Every structure is written in C-alpha cells, then in structure tokens.
C-alpha cells in the first residue's frame, strides 16, 4: 500500500508552488512530473502512486497559474521561458539524487527547453506526447501579437466562468473526455476547482483553479528553427510515449530525429491523457526506462 503524497509549498522564482511528493525508495533518484496545459499535479495521482509502488521517489507540482500554485502578479504572463526559470529554481529544492524529468504535453515542451539548456542536470527525459505544439510560420507573428492584446483585454474585462456544482464540473470533464469514469471525474473536479464568490461575498458555485489568462493567445511564435536547437542539446536518453489517438503534431518525426538518443513507445486507445487512462501501464514503462539509464 502506497502512502498518500506529502503536500508542501515551495517558493521558486517568486511563485508559491504546490508540490506533491510520493516518497518511495528512490534508489534511482527522483522522477519529477511536469503536467500539461490547464492540468494539475493531482491528476498524476494514480500514475505517481503506481511509480511509488514500484520503488520510485516521485514529485509532481503545479505550474504557475495552475492548480494550487499562485498566479502571476500584475503585468506578468505565462511564457515558456518563465516556466523554465520556475523549474530551474524549483528542482534543487525537491530533487534527491539523480533527476529523471517527465513532461506531459505542455510540460514536455518546458522539460525539453530545460533539458536543452541544462543537459548536465538531467539523467533521463520522458516525454508523454510532449514534443512541442504545432509550429507557427514567422508570418503569423504580427497576427498572434494582435490576438494576444485582444484576448488579454477580454479576459481582464470579463467575469469568471462559474460552475454551479462539483457535479457540473465533473460532467464538463466527462463531456471533454468520454473515457472518464464518474469517480475519477469527480476526483478531478474536486481537485481542479475552488469555491467561487460573487461581489457580495456570497458563494456562487465553483470555478476552475487555473488563471483565466491561460485562455488567451500567447504572442510567442513557436518555430522549429528555435525549438530544434534545444532538442539537439539534449544528450541524455529520451523516451517518447504517444497514443495512436493522441495529439501528434505534424512536426513530431522531424523533432524526434533531432534528439541525439531516443526511443518511441506507442499506445493505442488511450488518447492524449495517457496518465489518466493507463496509469499502471505507463508507470511500468517509465520505471523500466528510468532503471535502464
């Protein structure tokens, strides 16, 4: 039986991060889990518990503006370099022994940027459908910046999206992810929302914990000319896991080819959220990979 995770708060880059630690044997070091866009650390729970049950020390955390971590201050935003700096200051405070970095989706992109910048600090890298978003053409830059200005203004002038009940939040998740069972959807709804209050201070229902600024369009133009330079510097073993029905950018093959050392595992029928729908299978594959490095 795996003990529940230890919850803690870690200040890194001025952001108060919410951290979960499953304190397994940890002979191989620490596996740090980086969640994806609009996700949160608790959604790794079944996967992390399975890893801990296999004898690993596991840490999951909420990125800035996600889950129970703090939002950015006035005038700030959520650019990939911000996530990388957060990670650089967080890791020394939570890692014991060698670092095995795992990123899902957006978390995988940030993990690639970190590992490419600080390759000697990482022992292995596991990317779960996390090889970057679809690339942009440089000609899109001006349009993206204009959309950024408009969407930020809309969020700042708008109101919170209120969910009347936790059941409504769970149903919203099930509508987006039909594979979700009722119990798991309810758990995610409880961990992913917070009670909302109106201007009068009275309870209104619930809202998602993430900062609404995440609903805006980033002004950054994501290009392979830049991202590929980071991938080429990742000198540690890389395991790339994806699902046949998942989120697979057209650039996936070209990006993987720029990694000096990698292998690929392909799942079927799990979709993009592999850690939700195949936690034990994923834990087994990640554990075998970590122990082989």
PDB file of C-alpha atoms in Angstrom:
ATOM      1  CA  UNK A   1       0.000   0.000   0.000  1.00  0.00           C
ATOM      2  CA  UNK A   2       1.481   3.344  -1.061  1.00  0.00           C
ATOM      3  CA  UNK A   3       1.191   6.178   1.460  1.00  0.00           C
ATOM      4  CA  UNK A   4      -0.643   9.350   0.386  1.00  0.00           C
ATOM      5  CA  UNK A   5       1.602  12.071  -1.022  1.00  0.00           C
ATOM      6  CA  UNK A   6       3.150  14.710   1.194  1.00  0.00           C
ATOM      7  CA  UNK A   7       1.870  18.182   0.270  1.00  0.00           C
ATOM      8  CA  UNK A   8       4.214  21.152   0.545  1.00  0.00           C
ATOM      9  CA  UNK A   9       4.732  24.693  -0.713  1.00  0.00           C
ATOM     10  CA  UNK A  10       7.948  25.679  -2.476  1.00  0.00           C
ATOM     11  CA  UNK A  11       8.835  29.251  -3.421  1.00  0.00           C
ATOM     12  CA  UNK A  12      10.624  29.338  -6.781  1.00  0.00           C
ATOM     13  CA  UNK A  13      11.117  32.403  -8.977  1.00  0.00           C
ATOM     14  CA  UNK A  14       8.701  34.331  -6.784  1.00  0.00           C
ATOM     15  CA  UNK A  15       5.907  31.801  -7.403  1.00  0.00           C
ATOM     16  CA  UNK A  16       4.448  29.809  -4.498  1.00  0.00           C
ATOM     17  CA  UNK A  17       4.336  26.286  -5.951  1.00  0.00           C
ATOM     18  CA  UNK A  18       2.098  23.486  -4.720  1.00  0.00           C
ATOM     19  CA  UNK A  19       4.128  20.248  -4.580  1.00  0.00           C
ATOM     20  CA  UNK A  20       3.185  16.598  -4.031  1.00  0.00           C
ATOM     21  CA  UNK A  21       5.810  14.018  -3.041  1.00  0.00           C
ATOM     22  CA  UNK A  22       5.356  10.258  -3.086  1.00  0.00           C
ATOM     23  CA  UNK A  23       8.344   9.166  -1.032  1.00  0.00           C
ATOM     24  CA  UNK A  24       9.185   5.744  -2.446  1.00  0.00           C
ATOM     25  CA  UNK A  25      12.536   4.041  -2.049  1.00  0.00           C
ATOM     26  CA  UNK A  26      14.118   6.387  -4.579  1.00  0.00           C
ATOM     27  CA  UNK A  27      17.296   4.413  -5.183  1.00  0.00           C
ATOM     28  CA  UNK A  28      17.423   5.772  -8.745  1.00  0.00           C
ATOM     29  CA  UNK A  29      16.836   9.383  -7.695  1.00  0.00           C
ATOM     30  CA  UNK A  30      13.691  11.464  -8.189  1.00  0.00           C
ATOM     31  CA  UNK A  31      11.157  11.363 -11.007  1.00  0.00           C
ATOM     32  CA  UNK A  32       9.695  14.861 -11.428  1.00  0.00           C
ATOM     33  CA  UNK A  33       6.339  15.052 -13.220  1.00  0.00           C
ATOM     34  CA  UNK A  34       5.512  18.186 -15.231  1.00  0.00           C
ATOM     35  CA  UNK A  35       1.814  18.413 -16.106  1.00  0.00           C
ATOM     36  CA  UNK A  36       0.262  19.824 -19.246  1.00  0.00           C
ATOM     37  CA  UNK A  37      -1.789  22.884 -20.133  1.00  0.00           C
ATOM     38  CA  UNK A  38      -4.739  23.510 -17.768  1.00  0.00           C
ATOM     39  CA  UNK A  39      -3.920  20.277 -15.926  1.00  0.00           C
ATOM     40  CA  UNK A  40      -2.565  19.998 -12.365  1.00  0.00           C
ATOM     41  CA  UNK A  41      -0.352  17.821 -10.170  1.00  0.00           C
ATOM     42  CA  UNK A  42      -3.184  15.823  -8.576  1.00  0.00           C
ATOM     43  CA  UNK A  43      -4.172  14.406 -11.962  1.00  0.00           C
ATOM     44  CA  UNK A  44      -0.927  12.402 -11.878  1.00  0.00           C
ATOM     45  CA  UNK A  45      -2.038  10.671  -8.633  1.00  0.00           C
ATOM     46  CA  UNK A  46      -2.810   7.123  -9.899  1.00  0.00           C
ATOM     47  CA  UNK A  47       0.272   7.159 -12.142  1.00  0.00           C
ATOM     48  CA  UNK A  48       2.514   8.558  -9.382  1.00  0.00           C
ATOM     49  CA  UNK A  49       1.174   6.026  -6.868  1.00  0.00           C
ATOM     50  CA  UNK A  50       1.968   3.222  -9.301  1.00  0.00           C
ATOM     51  CA  UNK A  51       5.505   4.569  -9.760  1.00  0.00           C
ATOM     52  CA  UNK A  52       5.972   4.847  -5.993  1.00  0.00           C
ATOM     53  CA  UNK A  53       4.685   1.293  -5.646  1.00  0.00           C
ATOM     54  CA  UNK A  54       7.489   0.235  -7.981  1.00  0.00           C
ATOM     55  CA  UNK A  55      10.006   1.836  -5.617  1.00  0.00           C
ATOM     56  CA  UNK A  56      10.469   5.324  -7.059  1.00  0.00           C
ATOM     57  CA  UNK A  57      10.526   8.697  -5.352  1.00  0.00           C
ATOM     58  CA  UNK A  58       8.089  10.874  -7.287  1.00  0.00           C
ATOM     59  CA  UNK A  59       7.433  14.626  -7.219  1.00  0.00           C
ATOM     60  CA  UNK A  60       4.603  16.399  -9.041  1.00  0.00           C
ATOM     61  CA  UNK A  61       3.971  20.127  -8.890  1.00  0.00           C
ATOM     62  CA  UNK A  62       1.544  22.719 -10.207  1.00  0.00           C
ATOM     63  CA  UNK A  63       2.972  25.135 -12.758  1.00  0.00           C
ATOM     64  CA  UNK A  64       2.462  28.855 -12.166  1.00  0.00           C
ATOM     65  CA  UNK A  65      -1.188  29.775 -12.616  1.00  0.00           C
ATOM     66  CA  UNK A  66      -2.299  26.140 -12.475  1.00  0.00           C
ATOM     67  CA  UNK A  67      -3.785  24.020  -9.704  1.00  0.00           C
ATOM     68  CA  UNK A  68      -2.920  25.316  -6.252  1.00  0.00           C
ATOM     69  CA  UNK A  69       0.179  27.294  -7.248  1.00  0.00           C
ATOM     70  CA  UNK A  70      -0.003  31.075  -7.208  1.00  0.00           C
ATOM     71  CA  UNK A  71      -0.924  33.185 -10.210  1.00  0.00           C
ATOM     72  CA  UNK A  72       1.485  35.721 -11.663  1.00  0.00           C
ATOM     73  CA  UNK A  73       1.360  39.316 -10.455  1.00  0.00           C
ATOM     74  CA  UNK A  74       0.074  42.357 -12.276  1.00  0.00           C
ATOM     75  CA  UNK A  75       1.740  42.797 -15.653  1.00  0.00           C
ATOM     76  CA  UNK A  76       3.039  39.228 -15.801  1.00  0.00           C
ATOM     77  CA  UNK A  77       2.249  36.396 -18.190  1.00  0.00           C
ATOM     78  CA  UNK A  78       2.875  32.695 -18.853  1.00  0.00           C
ATOM     79  CA  UNK A  79       5.662  32.382 -21.416  1.00  0.00           C
ATOM     80  CA  UNK A  80       7.697  29.198 -21.830  1.00  0.00           C
ATOM     81  CA  UNK A  81      10.915  30.860 -20.545  1.00  0.00           C
ATOM     82  CA  UNK A  82       9.002  31.699 -17.345  1.00  0.00           C
ATOM     83  CA  UNK A  83       8.200  28.015 -16.831  1.00  0.00           C
ATOM     84  CA  UNK A  84      11.835  27.103 -17.465  1.00  0.00           C
ATOM     85  CA  UNK A  85      13.065  29.584 -14.859  1.00  0.00           C
ATOM     86  CA  UNK A  86      10.460  28.337 -12.379  1.00  0.00           C
ATOM     87  CA  UNK A  87      11.699  24.788 -12.971  1.00  0.00           C
ATOM     88  CA  UNK A  88      15.353  25.773 -12.599  1.00  0.00           C
ATOM     89  CA  UNK A  89      14.670  27.246  -9.155  1.00  0.00           C
ATOM     90  CA  UNK A  90      12.208  24.551  -8.053  1.00  0.00           C
ATOM     91  CA  UNK A  91      14.216  21.436  -8.870  1.00  0.00           C
ATOM     92  CA  UNK A  92      17.124  21.959  -6.419  1.00  0.00           C
ATOM     93  CA  UNK A  93      14.561  22.218  -3.617  1.00  0.00           C
ATOM     94  CA  UNK A  94      12.652  18.998  -4.354  1.00  0.00           C
ATOM     95  CA  UNK A  95      15.071  16.576  -6.026  1.00  0.00           C
ATOM     96  CA  UNK A  96      17.097  13.981  -4.146  1.00  0.00           C
ATOM     97  CA  UNK A  97      19.709  12.147  -6.195  1.00  0.00           C
ATOM     98  CA  UNK A  98      19.682  11.965  -9.995  1.00  0.00           C
ATOM     99  CA  UNK A  99      16.889  13.840 -11.777  1.00  0.00           C
ATOM    100  CA  UNK A 100      14.556  11.958 -14.112  1.00  0.00           C
ATOM    101  CA  UNK A 101      12.305  14.507 -15.774  1.00  0.00           C
ATOM    102  CA  UNK A 102       8.900  13.574 -17.215  1.00  0.00           C
ATOM    103  CA  UNK A 103       6.675  16.016 -19.040  1.00  0.00           C
ATOM    104  CA  UNK A 104       3.196  15.597 -20.457  1.00  0.00           C
ATOM    105  CA  UNK A 105       2.093  17.805 -23.359  1.00  0.00           C
ATOM    106  CA  UNK A 106       2.972  21.433 -22.473  1.00  0.00           C
ATOM    107  CA  UNK A 107       5.018  20.107 -19.551  1.00  0.00           C
ATOM    108  CA  UNK A 108       7.056  18.079 -22.021  1.00  0.00           C
ATOM    109  CA  UNK A 109       7.805  21.168 -24.081  1.00  0.00           C
ATOM    110  CA  UNK A 110       9.012  23.017 -20.978  1.00  0.00           C
ATOM    111  CA  UNK A 111      11.039  19.964 -19.935  1.00  0.00           C
ATOM    112  CA  UNK A 112      12.718  19.899 -23.371  1.00  0.00           C
ATOM    113  CA  UNK A 113      13.626  23.568 -23.071  1.00  0.00           C
ATOM    114  CA  UNK A 114      15.100  22.978 -19.606  1.00  0.00           C
ATOM    115  CA  UNK A 115      16.978  19.803 -20.582  1.00  0.00           C
ATOM    116  CA  UNK A 116      18.349  21.500 -23.688  1.00  0.00           C
ATOM    117  CA  UNK A 117      19.543  24.461 -21.644  1.00  0.00           C
ATOM    118  CA  UNK A 118      20.924  22.441 -18.708  1.00  0.00           C
ATOM    119  CA  UNK A 119      21.646  18.991 -20.188  1.00  0.00           C
ATOM    120  CA  UNK A 120      24.128  18.046 -17.463  1.00  0.00           C
ATOM    121  CA  UNK A 121      21.476  18.492 -14.766  1.00  0.00           C
ATOM    122  CA  UNK A 122      19.197  15.763 -16.156  1.00  0.00           C
ATOM    123  CA  UNK A 123      19.760  11.987 -16.065  1.00  0.00           C
ATOM    124  CA  UNK A 124      16.861  10.980 -18.302  1.00  0.00           C
ATOM    125  CA  UNK A 125      13.887  12.591 -20.025  1.00  0.00           C
ATOM    126  CA  UNK A 126      10.476  11.053 -20.663  1.00  0.00           C
ATOM    127  CA  UNK A 127       8.062  12.892 -22.955  1.00  0.00           C
ATOM    128  CA  UNK A 128       4.416  11.838 -22.919  1.00  0.00           C
ATOM    129  CA  UNK A 129       3.033  13.454 -26.063  1.00  0.00           C
ATOM    130  CA  UNK A 130       5.249  16.400 -25.167  1.00  0.00           C
ATOM    131  CA  UNK A 131       7.384  17.216 -28.199  1.00  0.00           C
ATOM    132  CA  UNK A 132       6.022  20.739 -28.669  1.00  0.00           C
ATOM    133  CA  UNK A 133       2.858  22.282 -30.129  1.00  0.00           C
ATOM    134  CA  UNK A 134       2.251  22.629 -33.862  1.00  0.00           C
ATOM    135  CA  UNK A 135       4.788  25.090 -35.235  1.00  0.00           C
ATOM    136  CA  UNK A 136       3.972  28.595 -36.430  1.00  0.00           C
ATOM    137  CA  UNK A 137       5.095  30.323 -39.577  1.00  0.00           C
ATOM    138  CA  UNK A 138       7.015  33.542 -38.809  1.00  0.00           C
ATOM    139  CA  UNK A 139       4.441  35.394 -40.895  1.00  0.00           C
ATOM    140  CA  UNK A 140       1.914  34.702 -38.119  1.00  0.00           C
ATOM    141  CA  UNK A 141       3.843  36.762 -35.551  1.00  0.00           C
ATOM    142  CA  UNK A 142       2.051  40.090 -36.039  1.00  0.00           C
ATOM    143  CA  UNK A 143      -1.374  38.473 -36.065  1.00  0.00           C
ATOM    144  CA  UNK A 144      -0.596  36.493 -32.915  1.00  0.00           C
ATOM    145  CA  UNK A 145       0.510  39.638 -31.108  1.00  0.00           C
ATOM    146  CA  UNK A 146      -2.711  41.398 -32.104  1.00  0.00           C
ATOM    147  CA  UNK A 147      -4.766  38.417 -30.900  1.00  0.00           C
ATOM    148  CA  UNK A 148      -2.758  38.418 -27.664  1.00  0.00           C
ATOM    149  CA  UNK A 149      -3.706  42.041 -26.962  1.00  0.00           C
ATOM    150  CA  UNK A 150      -7.370  41.426 -27.727  1.00  0.00           C
ATOM    151  CA  UNK A 151      -7.723  38.200 -25.745  1.00  0.00           C
ATOM    152  CA  UNK A 152      -5.936  39.581 -22.675  1.00  0.00           C
ATOM    153  CA  UNK A 153      -8.238  42.613 -22.705  1.00  0.00           C
ATOM    154  CA  UNK A 154     -11.262  40.329 -22.999  1.00  0.00           C
ATOM    155  CA  UNK A 155     -10.179  38.226 -20.016  1.00  0.00           C
ATOM    156  CA  UNK A 156      -9.434  41.253 -17.855  1.00  0.00           C
ATOM    157  CA  UNK A 157     -12.814  42.781 -18.665  1.00  0.00           C
ATOM    158  CA  UNK A 158     -14.725  39.525 -18.343  1.00  0.00           C
ATOM    159  CA  UNK A 159     -16.110  37.508 -15.468  1.00  0.00           C
ATOM    160  CA  UNK A 160     -15.199  34.128 -14.037  1.00  0.00           C
ATOM    161  CA  UNK A 161     -16.857  31.148 -15.678  1.00  0.00           C
ATOM    162  CA  UNK A 162     -18.932  29.723 -12.848  1.00  0.00           C
ATOM    163  CA  UNK A 163     -19.886  26.069 -12.472  1.00  0.00           C
ATOM    164  CA  UNK A 164     -22.977  25.675 -10.254  1.00  0.00           C
ATOM    165  CA  UNK A 165     -21.878  22.396  -8.609  1.00  0.00           C
ATOM    166  CA  UNK A 166     -18.998  19.939  -8.466  1.00  0.00           C
ATOM    167  CA  UNK A 167     -21.196  17.503 -10.356  1.00  0.00           C
ATOM    168  CA  UNK A 168     -21.450  20.066 -13.159  1.00  0.00           C
ATOM    169  CA  UNK A 169     -17.649  20.346 -13.210  1.00  0.00           C
ATOM    170  CA  UNK A 170     -17.323  16.560 -13.374  1.00  0.00           C
ATOM    171  CA  UNK A 171     -19.838  16.381 -16.213  1.00  0.00           C
ATOM    172  CA  UNK A 172     -17.926  19.065 -18.099  1.00  0.00           C
ATOM    173  CA  UNK A 173     -14.789  16.931 -17.828  1.00  0.00           C
ATOM    174  CA  UNK A 174     -16.635  13.806 -18.966  1.00  0.00           C
ATOM    175  CA  UNK A 175     -18.021  15.661 -21.962  1.00  0.00           C
ATOM    176  CA  UNK A 176     -14.474  16.617 -22.966  1.00  0.00           C
ATOM    177  CA  UNK A 177     -13.049  13.174 -22.134  1.00  0.00           C
ATOM    178  CA  UNK A 178     -15.698  10.478 -22.718  1.00  0.00           C
ATOM    179  CA  UNK A 179     -13.398   7.756 -21.327  1.00  0.00           C
ATOM    180  CA  UNK A 180     -13.583   9.296 -17.835  1.00  0.00           C
ATOM    181  CA  UNK A 181     -15.431   7.264 -15.230  1.00  0.00           C
ATOM    182  CA  UNK A 182     -17.697   9.012 -12.718  1.00  0.00           C
ATOM    183  CA  UNK A 183     -15.398   8.515  -9.715  1.00  0.00           C
ATOM    184  CA  UNK A 184     -12.257   9.746 -11.479  1.00  0.00           C
ATOM    185  CA  UNK A 185     -14.117  12.712 -12.989  1.00  0.00           C
ATOM    186  CA  UNK A 186     -15.395  13.673  -9.539  1.00  0.00           C
ATOM    187  CA  UNK A 187     -11.865  13.487  -8.091  1.00  0.00           C
ATOM    188  CA  UNK A 188     -10.515  15.732 -10.846  1.00  0.00           C
ATOM    189  CA  UNK A 189     -13.404  18.158 -10.367  1.00  0.00           C
ATOM    190  CA  UNK A 190     -12.759  18.392  -6.626  1.00  0.00           C
ATOM    191  CA  UNK A 191      -9.023  18.950  -7.065  1.00  0.00           C
ATOM    192  CA  UNK A 192      -9.314  21.201 -10.109  1.00  0.00           C
ATOM    193  CA  UNK A 193     -11.860  23.710  -8.811  1.00  0.00           C
ATOM    194  CA  UNK A 194     -12.205  26.196  -5.978  1.00  0.00           C
ATOM    195  CA  UNK A 195     -15.294  27.769  -4.430  1.00  0.00           C
ATOM    196  CA  UNK A 196     -16.287  30.995  -6.171  1.00  0.00           C
ATOM    197  CA  UNK A 197     -17.826  34.050  -4.522  1.00  0.00           C
ATOM    198  CA  UNK A 198     -19.743  36.943  -6.014  1.00  0.00           C
ATOM    199  CA  UNK A 199     -19.151  40.685  -5.496  1.00  0.00           C
ATOM    200  CA  UNK A 200     -21.288  40.463  -2.359  1.00  0.00           C
ATOM    201  CA  UNK A 201     -19.066  37.761  -0.889  1.00  0.00           C
ATOM    202  CA  UNK A 202     -21.717  35.064  -1.138  1.00  0.00           C
ATOM    203  CA  UNK A 203     -20.978  31.646  -2.588  1.00  0.00           C
ATOM    204  CA  UNK A 204     -21.702  31.347  -6.296  1.00  0.00           C
ATOM    205  CA  UNK A 205     -20.538  27.846  -7.111  1.00  0.00           C
ATOM    206  CA  UNK A 206     -17.122  26.812  -8.378  1.00  0.00           C
ATOM    207  CA  UNK A 207     -14.503  27.944 -10.868  1.00  0.00           C
ATOM    208  CA  UNK A 208     -11.514  26.161 -12.333  1.00  0.00           C
ATOM    209  CA  UNK A 209      -8.319  26.855 -10.398  1.00  0.00           C
ATOM    210  CA  UNK A 210      -6.222  27.931 -13.386  1.00  0.00           C
ATOM    211  CA  UNK A 211      -5.649  31.613 -14.143  1.00  0.00           C
ATOM    212  CA  UNK A 212      -8.096  32.768 -16.871  1.00  0.00           C
ATOM    213  CA  UNK A 213      -5.108  34.365 -18.634  1.00  0.00           C
ATOM    214  CA  UNK A 214      -4.335  30.848 -19.863  1.00  0.00           C
ATOM    215  CA  UNK A 215      -7.358  31.190 -22.146  1.00  0.00           C
ATOM    216  CA  UNK A 216      -5.570  33.912 -24.104  1.00  0.00           C
ATOM    217  CA  UNK A 217      -3.316  33.530 -27.148  1.00  0.00           C
ATOM    218  CA  UNK A 218       0.419  33.650 -26.488  1.00  0.00           C
ATOM    219  CA  UNK A 219       2.247  36.247 -28.600  1.00  0.00           C
ATOM    220  CA  UNK A 220       5.255  33.946 -28.961  1.00  0.00           C
ATOM    221  CA  UNK A 221       5.769  32.404 -32.399  1.00  0.00           C
ATOM    222  CA  UNK A 222       6.807  28.773 -31.828  1.00  0.00           C
ATOM    223  CA  UNK A 223       9.212  27.671 -34.574  1.00  0.00           C
ATOM    224  CA  UNK A 224      11.240  24.512 -35.128  1.00  0.00           C
ATOM    225  CA  UNK A 225      14.240  26.632 -36.057  1.00  0.00           C
ATOM    226  CA  UNK A 226      14.393  27.672 -32.394  1.00  0.00           C
ATOM    227  CA  UNK A 227      12.961  24.603 -30.640  1.00  0.00           C
ATOM    228  CA  UNK A 228      15.174  22.243 -32.621  1.00  0.00           C
ATOM    229  CA  UNK A 229      18.267  23.893 -31.205  1.00  0.00           C
ATOM    230  CA  UNK A 230      17.190  22.842 -27.710  1.00  0.00           C
ATOM    231  CA  UNK A 231      16.359  19.291 -28.804  1.00  0.00           C
ATOM    232  CA  UNK A 232      19.808  18.826 -30.339  1.00  0.00           C
ATOM    233  CA  UNK A 233      21.458  19.659 -26.995  1.00  0.00           C
ATOM    234  CA  UNK A 234      19.559  17.001 -25.012  1.00  0.00           C
ATOM    235  CA  UNK A 235      22.328  14.461 -24.573  1.00  0.00           C
ATOM    236  CA  UNK A 236      20.535  12.112 -22.132  1.00  0.00           C
ATOM    237  CA  UNK A 237      18.358   9.099 -23.020  1.00  0.00           C
ATOM    238  CA  UNK A 238      14.842  10.152 -24.058  1.00  0.00           C
ATOM    239  CA  UNK A 239      11.693   8.027 -24.036  1.00  0.00           C
ATOM    240  CA  UNK A 240       8.856   9.387 -26.164  1.00  0.00           C
ATOM    241  CA  UNK A 241       5.410   7.931 -25.477  1.00  0.00           C
ATOM    242  CA  UNK A 242       2.389   8.711 -27.629  1.00  0.00           C
ATOM    243  CA  UNK A 243      -1.002   7.243 -28.431  1.00  0.00           C
ATOM    244  CA  UNK A 244      -2.341   6.486 -31.892  1.00  0.00           C
ATOM    245  CA  UNK A 245      -5.419   8.546 -30.971  1.00  0.00           C
ATOM    246  CA  UNK A 246      -3.497  11.272 -29.151  1.00  0.00           C
ATOM    247  CA  UNK A 247      -2.213  14.727 -30.006  1.00  0.00           C
ATOM    248  CA  UNK A 248       0.532  14.234 -32.585  1.00  0.00           C
ATOM    249  CA  UNK A 249       1.863  17.403 -34.262  1.00  0.00           C
ATOM    250  CA  UNK A 250       2.860  17.105 -37.912  1.00  0.00           C
ATOM    251  CA  UNK A 251       6.429  18.012 -36.900  1.00  0.00           C
ATOM    252  CA  UNK A 252       6.722  15.067 -34.477  1.00  0.00           C
ATOM    253  CA  UNK A 253       9.020  12.914 -36.633  1.00  0.00           C
ATOM    254  CA  UNK A 254      11.359  15.753 -37.560  1.00  0.00           C
ATOM    255  CA  UNK A 255      11.628  16.857 -33.942  1.00  0.00           C
ATOM    256  CA  UNK A 256      12.334  13.358 -32.654  1.00  0.00           C
ATOM    257  CA  UNK A 257      15.055  12.995 -35.287  1.00  0.00           C
ATOM    258  CA  UNK A 258      16.870  15.961 -33.746  1.00  0.00           C
ATOM    259  CA  UNK A 259      17.191  14.200 -30.386  1.00  0.00           C
ATOM    260  CA  UNK A 260      20.624  12.540 -30.149  1.00  0.00           C
ATOM    261  CA  UNK A 261      19.285   9.486 -28.263  1.00  0.00           C
ATOM    262  CA  UNK A 262      15.633   8.463 -28.106  1.00  0.00           C
ATOM    263  CA  UNK A 263      13.212   5.600 -28.439  1.00  0.00           C
ATOM    264  CA  UNK A 264       9.471   5.593 -29.022  1.00  0.00           C
ATOM    265  CA  UNK A 265       6.608   3.682 -27.399  1.00  0.00           C
ATOM    266  CA  UNK A 266       3.177   3.876 -28.989  1.00  0.00           C
ATOM    267  CA  UNK A 267      -0.042   3.157 -27.099  1.00  0.00           C
ATOM    268  CA  UNK A 268      -3.490   2.580 -28.541  1.00  0.00           C
ATOM    269  CA  UNK A 269      -6.930   3.672 -27.401  1.00  0.00           C
ATOM    270  CA  UNK A 270      -5.824   5.930 -24.518  1.00  0.00           C
ATOM    271  CA  UNK A 271      -5.885   9.338 -26.210  1.00  0.00           C
ATOM    272  CA  UNK A 272      -3.813  12.335 -25.186  1.00  0.00           C
ATOM    273  CA  UNK A 273      -4.260  11.906 -21.411  1.00  0.00           C
ATOM    274  CA  UNK A 274      -2.317   8.654 -21.174  1.00  0.00           C
ATOM    275  CA  UNK A 275      -1.544   9.136 -17.469  1.00  0.00           C
ATOM    276  CA  UNK A 276      -5.290   9.257 -16.756  1.00  0.00           C
ATOM    277  CA  UNK A 277      -6.304   6.187 -18.703  1.00  0.00           C
ATOM    278  CA  UNK A 278      -3.273   3.879 -18.499  1.00  0.00           C
ATOM    279  CA  UNK A 279      -1.524   4.828 -15.227  1.00  0.00           C
ATOM    280  CA  UNK A 280      -0.168   1.386 -14.364  1.00  0.00           C
ATOM    281  CA  UNK A 281       0.997   0.582 -17.880  1.00  0.00           C
ATOM    282  CA  UNK A 282       2.662   3.982 -18.137  1.00  0.00           C
ATOM    283  CA  UNK A 283       4.292   3.547 -14.715  1.00  0.00           C
ATOM    284  CA  UNK A 284       5.726   0.182 -15.743  1.00  0.00           C
ATOM    285  CA  UNK A 285       7.196   1.572 -18.959  1.00  0.00           C
ATOM    286  CA  UNK A 286       8.616   4.679 -17.279  1.00  0.00           C
ATOM    287  CA  UNK A 287      10.062   2.617 -14.416  1.00  0.00           C
ATOM    288  CA  UNK A 288      11.793   0.240 -16.829  1.00  0.00           C
ATOM    289  CA  UNK A 289      13.189   3.198 -18.763  1.00  0.00           C
ATOM    290  CA  UNK A 290      14.480   5.003 -15.664  1.00  0.00           C
ATOM    291  CA  UNK A 291      16.162   1.860 -14.379  1.00  0.00           C
ATOM    292  CA  UNK A 292      17.837   1.302 -17.735  1.00  0.00           C
ATOM    293  CA  UNK A 293      19.535   4.727 -17.740  1.00  0.00           C
TER     294      UNK A 293
END
